[in-house]
């Protein structure tokens, strides 16, 4: 198997001198194409000589398999279910350092040991006597012997295992120079060697006594989960924000460890904060390993290798890709914030969902899966309601904190009456002012980054667009540039309109940057911070923003959806949702689900021990039922409406969806290829096919896009469906005009 986006496996011959080392699961170095070399994985050894000429493998890189059979089985499932090629899965699964032959270098330090000949006590005494006049060396040697063997009286101690020391330790203790140590090595009295040192968590001993006892409601939920696991493989814990789900997880993890099993704890990338790591580390110490994309490649390689070793971490806390790590005695998978869309990989392939993948992984390992959320995705809700999953509900917040009180503000009306102050209604401003006077904190949620989502010529209506994508550009004032949020391309800000020459170019709408500007104008004394993609490019920036807010070094935090994730602040009395409509008006069948989830999660940040929080929800459409459902935290009502609609319009969870994408630089070509493929698919799938259509953003990175949606009722043979889809794709490729069209599938798209 090679990490290339081509279908199938590749055949190479094993030269006789490597035959003894060849084994399924080991990595090899192989030539590929004209002059490339790849790191591949041996999948199968066989004697069926193909009809074409095969090349030799150049090198075998490992002394044993670096993937387990269970992983290979899971890879196969991912490739098949998500319609990806094996190389894509390998690419996603293996950390970079395992896909190159030489970039991974373990970190080492130099250690010093006694030369083997001197392990005989008499030889040692002779050697020491030769140092009579080399004072520095003799002193160093004596110090060395004391450190490693306890003294120079070697006869009694040679049998004992010497203590391993580093060169630095020796130099520090003996107060000698590196030259002295080198001289002793040259005299063949000492030898040096490199020892691998881990970059991994040395989190200290576990402290199970740090587990917090559960309160009554939590204990009841815990018992119900345990009971449910005797009947179901997957259980959904439906717990409101701050009900203490994490504490319940900690108890479940501890129990799994007692039974000698491993635990995988998945969180969305963004929620993997210091807060959660510290909570787990306090209890599980060095039995906890952490795995996510902001970790260096070397760290990820080391975790991978440790998981293969006889001494793996018992608990892995990680983001999506941690589901692809090796485990050998997995007993429990926890997926917290299971509704989060970042659990699905969007681009590139494999477009896998970590939730479904984890359920497959757990099933094969005989492990249980616990999904946790206050606002589940529609599929999970449905599965829990119909009994496919176990269902446990926890409605009480810890410490009897109340859910916040939400007030809806009609900003359409206020705008008409000219009563809005920028993006703020008078009510939101007065609540913010009150909070600041009481030394409390405020969170403002605006799901658009940048200064203004677009700029516009007030004379002729011209709007600058990206040259590579079919989207308007976002104005970033701090950088004084226009940026395409789809391809990242940047442009300078025009001074005059290229259409009419007018100088009156103005920003329209509010991005987080402009909200921040406005807040600083209105509350000059407040300490304001902003959390969005632009201010959190590094791991440290993100964690600093959070720790500053936690420690009340910031009064007002403005942010995109990032601020809603797994954070636990206790001085936030006001949350402002500046504009609910931008989420609701999104042209996608999941828009309401995502909007509800986001608003409920952001609202959940409000409130503190002993005082009810306030949420101000600003919208132009206060009459929408979803707004009322957010206000009343009416989860049941919301999902009842949602599912009714989904069933009516044939969407998940009642139907499976596969999206078909076609891309090409030339709009006419992609258009006719899509029409042709549409006709073909319709001849097999009839009215299950919608489209082809232009998606909302119909051109990205110079590629024109067409999209079809296939809706498949439950019970259809998925293998057959996939076969037809591949057949459709291959038929299109047979037409010479379309051979450069990119065609791919997105299974269960979000
Ligand atoms: P959730 O994961 O449901 O949002 P958390 O587990 O983060 O909730 O709990 C919210 C807050 O309440 C945290 O600060 C947590 O430490 C505290 N808490 C929850 N349960 C307990 C408990 N049993 N004992 C002590 N503190 C608790
Ligand atoms: Zn103009
Ligand atoms: Zn672009």
XYZ file of C-alpha atoms and ligand atoms in Angstrom:
779
model
C 0.000 0.000 0.000
C 1.336 3.426 -0.935
C 0.167 6.813 0.391
C -0.944 7.957 -3.047
C -4.460 8.796 -4.228
C -4.577 5.896 -6.674
C -6.816 2.916 -6.355
C -5.578 -0.504 -5.382
C -2.390 -1.989 -4.006
C 0.939 -2.168 -5.786
C 3.164 -5.172 -6.445
C 6.911 -5.238 -5.840
C 9.431 -8.030 -5.690
C 11.408 -8.823 -2.555
C 15.134 -9.195 -3.242
C 16.575 -12.357 -1.635
C 18.669 -10.442 0.913
C 15.498 -8.808 2.321
C 13.313 -11.906 2.213
C 13.884 -12.708 5.877
C 12.598 -9.290 6.953
C 9.511 -9.088 4.782
C 6.308 -9.182 6.829
C 2.801 -7.783 6.543
C 2.559 -4.433 8.314
C 6.202 -3.414 7.995
C 7.213 -0.356 6.020
C 9.312 -0.531 2.871
C 11.033 1.962 0.639
C 9.988 1.499 -2.982
C 10.611 3.252 -6.294
C 7.488 4.699 -7.850
C 6.909 6.287 -11.246
C 9.915 7.666 -12.994
C 12.059 8.896 -10.161
C 10.069 8.946 -6.962
C 10.581 6.901 -3.834
C 7.781 6.211 -1.386
C 7.394 4.637 1.987
C 4.832 1.868 1.568
C 3.336 -0.814 3.758
C 3.603 -4.522 3.048
C 0.058 -5.834 2.825
C 0.569 -9.320 1.441
C 3.453 -11.642 0.523
C 2.717 -13.931 -2.380
C 4.241 -15.865 -5.266
C 1.816 -14.869 -8.009
C 4.143 -13.233 -10.449
C 2.174 -10.606 -12.382
C 2.361 -10.402 -16.172
C 4.066 -7.013 -16.030
C 7.583 -6.244 -14.867
C 7.829 -5.466 -11.149
C 10.496 -3.469 -9.367
C 12.380 -4.503 -6.258
C 11.678 -2.967 -2.892
C 14.777 -1.045 -1.822
C 14.669 -1.327 1.925
C 12.598 -2.663 4.791
C 12.351 0.008 7.452
C 10.943 -1.846 10.445
C 11.727 -4.854 12.585
C 8.070 -5.563 13.115
C 4.637 -4.418 11.905
C 3.863 -0.766 12.601
C 0.126 -1.259 12.182
C -2.057 -3.840 13.846
C -4.412 -6.223 12.089
C -7.298 -4.396 13.741
C -6.133 -1.128 12.203
C -5.796 -2.630 8.755
C -9.307 -3.969 9.054
C -10.570 -0.544 10.066
C -8.707 1.101 7.176
C -10.412 -1.262 4.809
C -13.794 -0.376 6.189
C -13.072 3.362 5.924
C -11.913 3.052 2.321
C -14.940 1.044 1.371
C -17.640 2.952 3.277
C -16.344 6.441 2.518
C -15.426 5.566 -1.064
C -11.765 6.420 -0.727
C -8.698 4.574 -2.005
C -6.475 2.685 0.471
C -3.637 5.184 0.008
C -5.874 8.032 1.178
C -6.619 6.187 4.390
C -2.959 5.407 4.958
C -2.190 9.079 4.348
C -4.723 10.164 6.975
C -3.820 7.507 9.515
C -0.039 7.536 9.695
C 1.712 10.546 11.208
C 4.036 12.230 8.700
C 7.186 10.869 10.304
C 6.138 7.305 9.550
C 5.585 8.114 5.878
C 9.109 9.338 5.196
C 12.205 7.212 5.412
C 14.429 9.577 7.296
C 12.824 12.623 8.806
C 11.894 10.985 12.075
C 14.827 11.189 14.457
C 14.256 10.171 18.005
C 15.489 12.756 20.445
C 18.606 11.445 22.200
C 21.034 12.359 24.911
C 24.614 11.225 25.454
C 25.184 8.745 28.255
C 28.465 7.602 29.782
C 29.341 4.085 30.910
C 32.373 2.233 32.161
C 34.447 0.635 29.391
C 33.629 -3.095 29.305
C 37.262 -4.184 29.967
C 37.268 -2.322 33.265
C 34.308 -4.205 34.652
C 36.919 -6.513 36.071
C 37.914 -4.931 39.390
C 41.664 -5.508 38.982
C 41.788 -3.870 35.563
C 39.953 -0.930 37.017
C 42.427 -0.478 39.858
C 45.291 -0.567 37.337
C 43.583 2.003 35.176
C 42.955 4.305 38.128
C 46.582 4.124 39.185
C 47.574 5.308 35.715
C 45.634 8.483 36.371
C 47.772 9.385 39.413
C 49.091 12.544 37.813
C 46.062 13.495 35.716
C 44.236 15.080 38.648
C 41.157 16.294 36.791
C 40.619 12.958 35.099
C 41.100 10.986 38.250
C 38.676 13.155 40.162
C 36.127 12.773 37.389
C 36.617 9.034 37.241
C 36.118 8.678 40.992
C 33.010 10.792 40.847
C 31.733 8.688 37.970
C 32.253 5.452 39.895
C 30.528 6.851 42.912
C 27.537 7.938 40.849
C 27.129 4.698 38.951
C 28.415 2.003 41.279
C 28.527 3.691 44.631
C 32.348 3.824 44.972
C 35.765 2.819 43.675
C 35.800 -0.421 45.584
C 34.669 -2.152 42.491
C 34.794 -5.822 43.458
C 31.795 -5.662 45.685
C 29.749 -3.598 43.298
C 30.459 -4.890 39.786
C 27.665 -7.366 40.170
C 25.156 -4.644 40.887
C 23.486 -2.990 37.936
C 25.226 0.343 37.382
C 23.103 3.474 37.416
C 22.730 4.990 33.950
C 23.989 8.583 33.832
C 24.187 11.210 31.115
C 27.300 13.135 30.199
C 25.652 16.310 31.467
C 24.916 14.758 34.827
C 28.535 13.641 35.132
C 29.900 17.056 34.174
C 27.584 18.798 36.599
C 28.433 16.539 39.525
C 32.169 16.238 38.919
C 32.465 19.900 37.912
C 34.606 18.818 34.981
C 34.774 19.924 31.364
C 33.661 18.055 28.272
C 37.352 17.759 27.357
C 38.071 15.754 30.514
C 35.289 13.316 29.711
C 36.567 13.063 26.150
C 40.071 12.278 27.404
C 38.744 9.465 29.560
C 36.923 8.081 26.553
C 40.098 8.320 24.477
C 41.985 6.425 27.178
C 39.344 3.688 26.793
C 38.233 3.984 30.403
C 34.777 5.311 29.617
C 32.482 4.839 26.651
C 29.669 7.041 25.420
C 26.398 6.049 23.792
C 23.146 7.732 22.745
C 19.978 7.081 24.665
C 16.541 7.836 23.215
C 14.533 10.219 25.345
C 10.799 10.542 25.091
C 9.088 13.784 24.299
C 6.045 12.250 25.836
C 3.948 12.990 28.818
C 5.799 12.293 32.030
C 2.708 13.394 33.865
C 3.743 11.742 37.067
C 1.987 9.040 38.978
C -1.743 8.609 38.633
C -3.754 9.896 41.572
C -7.010 8.067 41.552
C -7.872 9.718 44.866
C -8.270 12.998 42.928
C -11.472 11.732 41.380
C -14.360 13.890 42.460
C -17.251 12.004 44.004
C -20.365 12.193 41.861
C -23.449 13.951 43.107
C -26.746 12.155 43.236
C -27.942 13.002 39.723
C -24.528 12.164 38.255
C -24.342 8.879 40.131
C -27.752 7.942 38.843
C -26.673 8.751 35.277
C -23.506 6.733 35.795
C -25.467 3.716 36.987
C -27.848 3.997 34.056
C -24.944 4.123 31.608
C -23.445 0.998 33.134
C -26.775 -0.753 33.015
C -27.378 0.354 29.446
C -23.977 -0.997 28.384
C -25.106 -4.482 29.339
C -27.663 -4.281 26.533
C -26.304 -1.755 24.019
C -22.915 -1.143 22.466
C -23.520 2.578 22.089
C -25.060 4.836 24.714
C -25.881 8.509 24.359
C -25.463 10.646 27.471
C -27.679 13.658 27.010
C -26.457 16.106 29.606
C -27.063 19.850 29.653
C -23.994 22.076 29.599
C -22.172 22.035 32.952
C -24.025 19.011 34.235
C -20.683 17.353 34.903
C -20.478 14.950 31.978
C -16.707 15.121 32.155
C -16.750 13.962 35.783
C -18.876 10.987 34.773
C -16.428 10.175 31.977
C -13.572 10.208 34.475
C -15.359 7.641 36.628
C -16.051 5.434 33.617
C -12.440 5.675 32.453
C -11.215 4.713 35.886
C -13.439 1.663 35.902
C -12.247 0.570 32.439
C -8.630 0.917 33.586
C -9.361 -1.201 36.645
C -10.542 -3.887 34.261
C -7.277 -3.670 32.354
C -8.817 -1.998 29.309
C -7.767 1.058 27.320
C -9.895 4.143 26.770
C -10.081 6.467 23.795
C -11.539 9.892 24.616
C -12.334 11.960 21.534
C -12.977 15.688 21.613
C -13.235 18.262 18.837
C -9.797 19.711 18.127
C -10.723 23.060 19.483
C -11.955 21.752 22.806
C -8.634 20.074 23.617
C -7.663 22.813 25.963
C -5.341 22.934 28.916
C -8.461 22.842 31.097
C -9.503 19.354 30.059
C -5.959 17.997 29.884
C -5.264 19.124 33.413
C -8.470 17.627 34.730
C -7.545 14.236 33.318
C -3.863 14.442 34.124
C -4.607 15.128 37.764
C -6.262 11.739 37.993
C -4.544 9.560 35.403
C -1.036 11.050 35.442
C 1.340 9.351 33.052
C -1.264 6.815 31.981
C -2.729 9.583 29.794
C -1.480 10.358 26.289
C -2.620 13.270 24.142
C -2.843 13.192 20.371
C -3.901 16.017 18.082
C -2.848 17.927 15.046
C -1.184 20.811 16.855
C 1.319 18.340 18.288
C 4.585 18.010 16.434
C 5.039 15.159 14.078
C 7.798 13.691 16.238
C 5.479 13.638 19.228
C 2.810 11.882 17.221
C 5.249 9.256 15.953
C 6.330 8.563 19.507
C 2.765 8.125 20.715
C 2.063 5.780 17.804
C 5.109 3.682 18.686
C 4.280 3.700 22.349
C 0.775 2.433 21.588
C 2.353 -0.471 19.696
C 4.728 -1.282 22.520
C 4.076 -3.483 25.515
C 3.629 -0.367 27.642
C 1.047 1.813 25.878
C -0.905 4.708 27.326
C -4.085 3.445 28.903
C -6.013 6.588 28.087
C -5.706 8.525 24.851
C -7.273 11.970 24.720
C -7.359 13.206 21.175
C -9.073 14.813 18.237
C -10.543 13.070 15.188
C -7.426 11.279 13.968
C -6.783 9.613 17.341
C -9.403 7.059 16.297
C -6.759 5.795 13.861
C -4.155 5.011 16.546
C -3.242 1.432 17.440
C -5.008 -0.055 20.473
C -4.766 -3.598 21.700
C -7.123 -3.802 24.636
C -9.635 -1.071 23.977
C -12.603 -1.204 26.324
C -14.316 2.168 26.031
C -14.582 5.036 23.563
C -15.964 8.367 24.732
C -16.980 10.893 22.102
C -17.685 14.176 23.789
C -19.536 16.974 21.958
C -20.513 14.257 19.524
C -22.549 16.727 17.407
C -19.423 18.648 16.428
C -18.895 18.802 12.672
C -15.121 18.760 13.002
C -15.345 15.024 13.698
C -15.845 14.624 9.983
C -12.865 15.109 7.713
C -13.949 17.324 4.827
C -10.949 17.520 2.555
C -8.998 15.627 1.390
C -10.285 12.048 1.253
C -10.973 9.906 3.193
C -14.013 11.972 4.188
C -14.557 9.873 7.286
C -16.569 10.623 10.389
C -14.753 9.828 13.612
C -18.029 8.889 15.337
C -18.992 6.175 12.872
C -15.376 5.066 12.617
C -15.074 4.827 16.396
C -18.226 2.743 16.561
C -16.713 0.317 14.031
C -13.412 0.285 15.906
C -15.126 -0.398 19.213
C -17.327 -3.079 17.754
C -14.322 -5.005 16.458
C -12.554 -4.661 19.807
C -15.557 -5.606 21.905
C -15.543 -2.121 23.422
C -18.406 0.176 24.387
C -19.057 3.662 23.022
C -20.403 6.594 25.010
C -21.576 9.641 23.053
C -21.964 12.846 25.035
C -23.648 16.127 24.173
C -26.176 18.686 25.316
C -27.288 19.125 21.709
C -26.845 15.869 19.780
C -26.819 15.644 16.017
C -30.118 14.551 14.476
C -28.826 11.039 13.745
C -27.792 10.388 17.327
C -31.052 11.775 18.682
C -32.978 9.518 16.338
C -30.894 6.444 17.194
C -31.392 7.106 20.881
C -35.147 7.650 20.500
C -35.641 4.485 18.481
C -33.645 2.356 20.903
C -30.712 1.629 18.634
C -28.542 3.414 21.192
C -29.023 3.489 24.912
C -30.219 6.862 26.240
C -29.336 8.495 29.536
C -30.411 11.998 30.379
C -28.911 14.420 32.861
C -30.964 17.592 33.140
C -29.460 19.214 36.208
C -26.482 21.500 36.028
C -23.845 20.816 38.669
C -24.350 22.832 41.838
C -27.953 23.481 40.815
C -26.881 26.323 38.603
C -29.844 27.448 36.532
C -29.849 27.582 32.764
C -29.609 31.193 31.626
C -32.559 33.433 30.912
C -32.721 34.249 27.212
C -34.289 37.409 25.830
C -34.977 37.789 22.119
C -34.395 41.173 20.525
C -35.917 42.034 17.152
C -33.135 43.859 15.366
C -35.105 44.366 12.184
C -37.523 46.593 14.016
C -34.762 48.394 15.910
C -32.833 49.019 12.699
C -35.917 50.552 11.128
C -36.340 52.812 14.118
C -32.625 53.649 13.953
C -32.061 52.429 17.478
C -29.185 50.036 16.817
C -25.730 51.125 17.816
C -23.634 49.244 15.267
C -24.392 45.575 15.884
C -25.766 46.272 19.398
C -29.309 46.668 20.583
C -29.911 49.024 23.522
C -30.792 46.033 25.727
C -27.553 44.204 24.998
C -25.550 47.375 25.685
C -27.245 47.966 29.018
C -26.755 44.328 30.075
C -23.086 44.547 29.135
C -22.709 47.748 31.122
C -24.350 46.165 34.177
C -22.091 43.133 33.960
C -18.969 45.257 33.767
C -20.082 47.353 36.726
C -20.540 44.154 38.741
C -17.060 42.959 37.695
C -18.570 40.152 35.687
C -17.630 38.971 32.221
C -19.296 39.107 28.822
C -19.109 36.835 25.770
C -20.161 38.129 22.359
C -20.784 35.636 19.614
C -20.552 36.613 15.956
C -20.001 33.793 13.538
C -18.003 35.771 11.002
C -14.371 36.651 11.239
C -12.603 39.584 9.644
C -13.726 43.214 9.756
C -16.501 43.221 7.210
C -17.791 40.160 5.363
C -17.696 42.233 2.176
C -17.038 45.713 0.875
C -19.239 47.460 -1.597
C -19.177 50.536 -3.841
C -21.964 52.827 -2.665
C -22.276 54.313 -6.161
C -22.605 51.296 -8.406
C -22.853 48.307 -6.063
C -19.566 46.696 -7.158
C -18.289 44.035 -4.718
C -14.720 42.692 -4.975
C -14.569 38.945 -5.510
C -11.794 36.387 -5.416
C -10.255 35.732 -8.816
C -9.948 32.018 -8.035
C -13.246 31.475 -6.232
C -16.820 32.523 -6.651
C -17.062 34.409 -3.355
C -16.836 37.986 -2.195
C -13.739 38.942 -0.250
C -13.639 39.630 3.463
C -12.094 42.894 4.597
C -9.421 42.506 7.301
C -8.721 45.948 8.681
C -5.752 45.075 10.911
C -3.917 43.534 8.003
C -5.394 46.150 5.693
C -6.199 43.605 3.056
C -8.995 41.642 1.466
C -8.904 37.883 2.003
C -10.656 34.978 0.363
C -11.860 32.653 3.114
C -12.013 29.756 0.667
C -8.520 29.739 -0.836
C -6.678 32.134 1.461
C -5.625 34.443 -1.373
C -5.143 38.060 -0.318
C -5.648 41.314 -2.203
C -4.897 44.933 -1.442
C -7.837 47.166 -0.680
C -8.776 49.263 -3.729
C -8.927 53.033 -3.207
C -11.384 53.635 -5.987
C -14.058 51.460 -7.494
C -12.662 49.870 -10.679
C -16.146 50.004 -12.187
C -17.209 53.617 -11.706
C -14.224 55.344 -10.134
C -16.094 56.293 -6.981
C -14.142 56.627 -3.717
C -17.111 55.609 -1.630
C -16.241 51.988 -0.851
C -17.679 50.749 2.420
C -17.717 47.579 4.456
C -21.015 45.786 4.842
C -21.928 43.646 7.802
C -19.981 42.917 10.954
C -17.082 40.531 11.355
C -15.510 39.846 14.755
C -12.790 42.407 14.092
C -15.297 45.207 13.569
C -17.283 44.114 16.604
C -14.080 44.356 18.603
C -13.420 47.879 17.278
C -16.906 48.944 18.196
C -16.724 47.430 21.687
C -13.483 49.247 22.390
C -15.126 52.496 21.318
C -18.180 51.955 23.482
C -16.372 50.514 26.522
C -12.952 52.162 26.509
C -12.233 51.023 30.073
C -12.967 47.320 29.403
C -10.316 44.732 28.605
C -11.355 43.191 25.319
C -10.100 40.112 23.483
C -11.079 38.377 20.284
C -10.981 34.666 19.564
C -11.310 33.516 15.975
C -9.220 31.748 13.364
C -7.137 34.893 12.830
C -6.110 35.301 16.455
C -5.505 31.614 17.238
C -3.130 30.412 14.572
C -0.805 28.932 17.178
C -1.493 26.543 20.020
C -0.191 29.099 22.508
C -2.331 31.978 21.279
C -5.483 29.938 21.745
C -4.588 28.779 25.210
C -3.483 32.237 26.293
C -6.819 33.738 25.259
C -8.617 31.122 27.307
C -6.423 31.358 30.356
C -6.622 35.178 30.296
C -10.388 34.999 30.214
C -10.526 32.276 32.880
C -8.351 34.348 35.185
C -10.458 37.454 34.502
C -7.646 39.335 32.845
C -10.187 39.989 30.082
C -13.668 41.418 30.578
C -15.225 40.931 27.169
C -14.460 38.049 24.840
C -15.638 38.314 21.241
C -15.525 35.226 19.102
C -16.791 32.893 16.463
C -18.115 29.420 17.255
C -14.721 28.698 18.831
C -15.861 30.307 22.069
C -18.610 27.750 22.526
C -16.412 24.706 22.836
C -15.853 22.840 26.050
C -14.931 25.858 28.078
C -15.903 26.281 31.641
C -15.831 29.880 32.881
C -17.475 30.953 36.058
C -17.762 34.734 35.911
C -19.706 35.096 32.672
C -23.037 36.723 33.377
C -23.957 37.929 29.883
C -23.776 36.231 26.500
C -24.752 38.183 23.403
C -25.625 36.413 20.166
C -25.285 39.309 17.766
C -27.008 37.906 14.720
C -28.778 34.568 14.647
C -29.884 34.999 11.043
C -26.486 34.536 9.453
C -26.625 30.931 10.687
C -30.275 30.277 9.895
C -30.163 31.560 6.338
C -27.446 29.195 5.232
C -28.581 27.185 2.181
C -28.148 23.727 3.661
C -30.518 21.187 5.144
C -28.463 21.175 8.324
C -28.536 24.950 8.815
C -31.170 24.848 11.586
C -29.543 21.940 13.347
C -26.192 23.722 13.371
C -27.718 27.040 14.368
C -29.649 25.505 17.262
C -26.597 23.626 18.470
C -24.396 26.661 18.279
C -26.826 28.978 20.050
C -27.516 26.445 22.796
C -23.803 25.839 23.317
C -22.894 29.527 23.397
C -25.775 30.249 25.763
C -24.468 27.465 27.988
C -21.418 29.605 28.783
C -23.601 32.041 30.724
C -24.314 31.678 34.392
C -22.244 31.120 37.456
C -22.577 29.523 40.787
C -25.425 31.148 42.630
C -26.447 33.550 39.859
C -28.503 33.025 36.775
C -26.899 34.177 33.518
C -28.457 36.301 30.807
C -28.453 35.647 27.073
C -29.443 38.339 24.600
C -30.382 36.757 21.303
C -30.550 39.279 18.457
C -32.385 38.289 15.287
C -34.377 39.702 12.414
C -36.766 36.746 12.582
C -37.979 36.466 16.181
C -41.105 34.657 14.999
C -39.223 31.507 13.930
C -40.039 28.467 16.098
C -36.343 27.634 16.391
C -35.770 30.920 18.227
C -38.436 30.046 20.786
C -36.931 26.588 21.133
C -33.517 28.075 21.898
C -35.099 30.412 24.452
C -36.879 27.566 26.236
C -34.019 25.138 25.788
C -36.720 22.967 24.253
C -34.502 20.226 22.904
C -37.348 17.734 22.530
C -39.528 20.188 20.624
C -36.688 21.217 18.379
C -35.791 17.649 17.386
C -39.419 16.644 16.934
C -39.871 19.454 14.370
C -36.528 18.790 12.783
C -37.112 15.083 12.302
C -40.578 15.627 10.908
C -39.115 17.911 8.297
C -36.254 15.564 7.543
C -38.623 12.711 6.937
C -40.865 14.804 4.735
C -37.998 16.020 2.553
C -36.124 12.719 2.588
C -33.029 13.647 4.513
C -30.962 11.917 7.221
C -31.517 10.150 9.525
C -34.284 8.654 7.387
C -32.254 8.621 4.194
C -28.547 8.257 3.548
C -26.933 10.906 1.473
C -23.973 10.660 -0.842
C -22.840 13.866 -2.523
C -21.126 13.619 -5.892
C -18.702 16.389 -6.800
C -17.210 17.188 -10.183
C -14.464 19.767 -10.609
C -12.672 21.242 -13.585
C -11.020 24.504 -14.527
C -13.271 24.882 -17.545
C -16.846 25.665 -16.664
C -18.308 24.289 -19.896
C -16.485 20.981 -19.519
C -17.502 20.428 -15.916
C -21.023 21.390 -16.822
C -21.433 18.851 -19.605
C -19.584 16.148 -17.647
C -21.967 16.715 -14.748
C -25.006 16.592 -17.023
C -23.761 13.354 -18.552
C -23.090 11.795 -15.187
C -26.438 13.033 -13.905
C -28.244 11.303 -16.777
C -26.337 8.122 -16.171
C -26.981 8.064 -12.431
C -30.635 8.908 -12.951
C -30.962 5.926 -15.285
C -29.989 3.727 -12.346
C -31.158 5.649 -9.288
C -34.109 7.498 -10.914
C -35.431 10.339 -8.756
C -33.047 9.570 -5.915
C -30.641 11.880 -7.762
C -30.869 15.640 -7.282
C -28.913 17.928 -9.583
C -26.370 18.501 -10.920
C -26.386 22.029 -9.526
C -23.906 24.753 -8.810
C -23.187 24.644 -5.066
C -23.431 27.870 -3.037
C -19.772 28.537 -3.794
C -19.438 27.266 -7.335
C -15.781 27.986 -7.923
C -12.932 27.390 -5.461
C -9.225 27.694 -6.243
C -9.939 28.171 -9.964
C -11.908 24.927 -10.102
C -15.530 25.100 -11.205
C -17.752 22.795 -9.212
C -20.938 20.861 -9.811
C -22.699 18.816 -7.226
C -25.288 16.071 -7.174
C -27.041 14.674 -4.148
C -28.117 11.040 -4.012
C -30.751 10.206 -1.411
C -30.859 6.553 -0.494
C -33.577 4.970 1.554
C -32.540 2.666 4.397
C -32.209 -0.952 3.433
C -30.674 -0.391 0.000
C -27.641 -2.555 -0.680
C -24.829 -0.072 -0.054
C -22.236 -2.208 -1.815
C -24.290 -2.163 -4.971
C -24.864 1.578 -4.685
C -21.147 2.132 -4.507
C -20.553 -0.114 -7.490
C -22.977 1.918 -9.582
C -21.397 5.185 -8.490
C -17.928 3.960 -9.442
C -19.321 2.696 -12.712
C -20.776 6.141 -13.411
C -17.449 7.773 -12.648
C -15.526 5.385 -14.884
C -17.963 5.839 -17.733
C -17.408 9.603 -17.619
C -13.640 9.111 -17.606
C -13.893 7.035 -20.778
C -14.967 10.156 -22.642
C -11.712 11.840 -23.708
C -13.114 15.318 -23.088
C -13.615 14.514 -19.413
C -10.439 12.701 -18.564
C -9.158 15.590 -16.449
C -12.379 16.155 -14.572
C -12.049 15.400 -10.858
C -14.886 13.289 -9.519
C -15.290 12.339 -5.886
C -17.927 11.228 -3.426
C -18.773 12.524 0.014
C -20.607 9.861 2.012
C -22.857 11.130 4.834
C -21.894 14.761 4.152
C -22.287 17.371 6.868
P -20.002 19.271 31.279
O -18.889 18.390 30.741
O -21.311 18.544 31.396
O -20.158 20.599 30.566
P -18.236 19.581 33.527
O -17.860 18.179 33.800
O -17.248 20.425 32.818
O -19.635 19.640 32.770
O -18.654 20.243 34.903
C -18.906 21.637 35.063
C -18.203 22.168 36.308
O -18.728 21.565 37.482
C -16.727 21.863 36.315
O -16.031 22.953 36.857
C -16.612 20.652 37.221
O -15.352 20.550 37.829
C -17.719 20.881 38.217
N -18.239 19.590 38.689
C -19.071 18.776 38.010
N -19.339 17.653 38.727
C -18.653 17.754 39.877
C -18.527 16.928 41.045
N -19.174 15.756 41.146
N -17.738 17.360 42.058
C -17.083 18.554 41.951
N -17.172 19.382 40.901
C -17.942 19.002 39.866
Zn -18.552 51.685 -8.235
Zn -10.346 32.358 -3.329
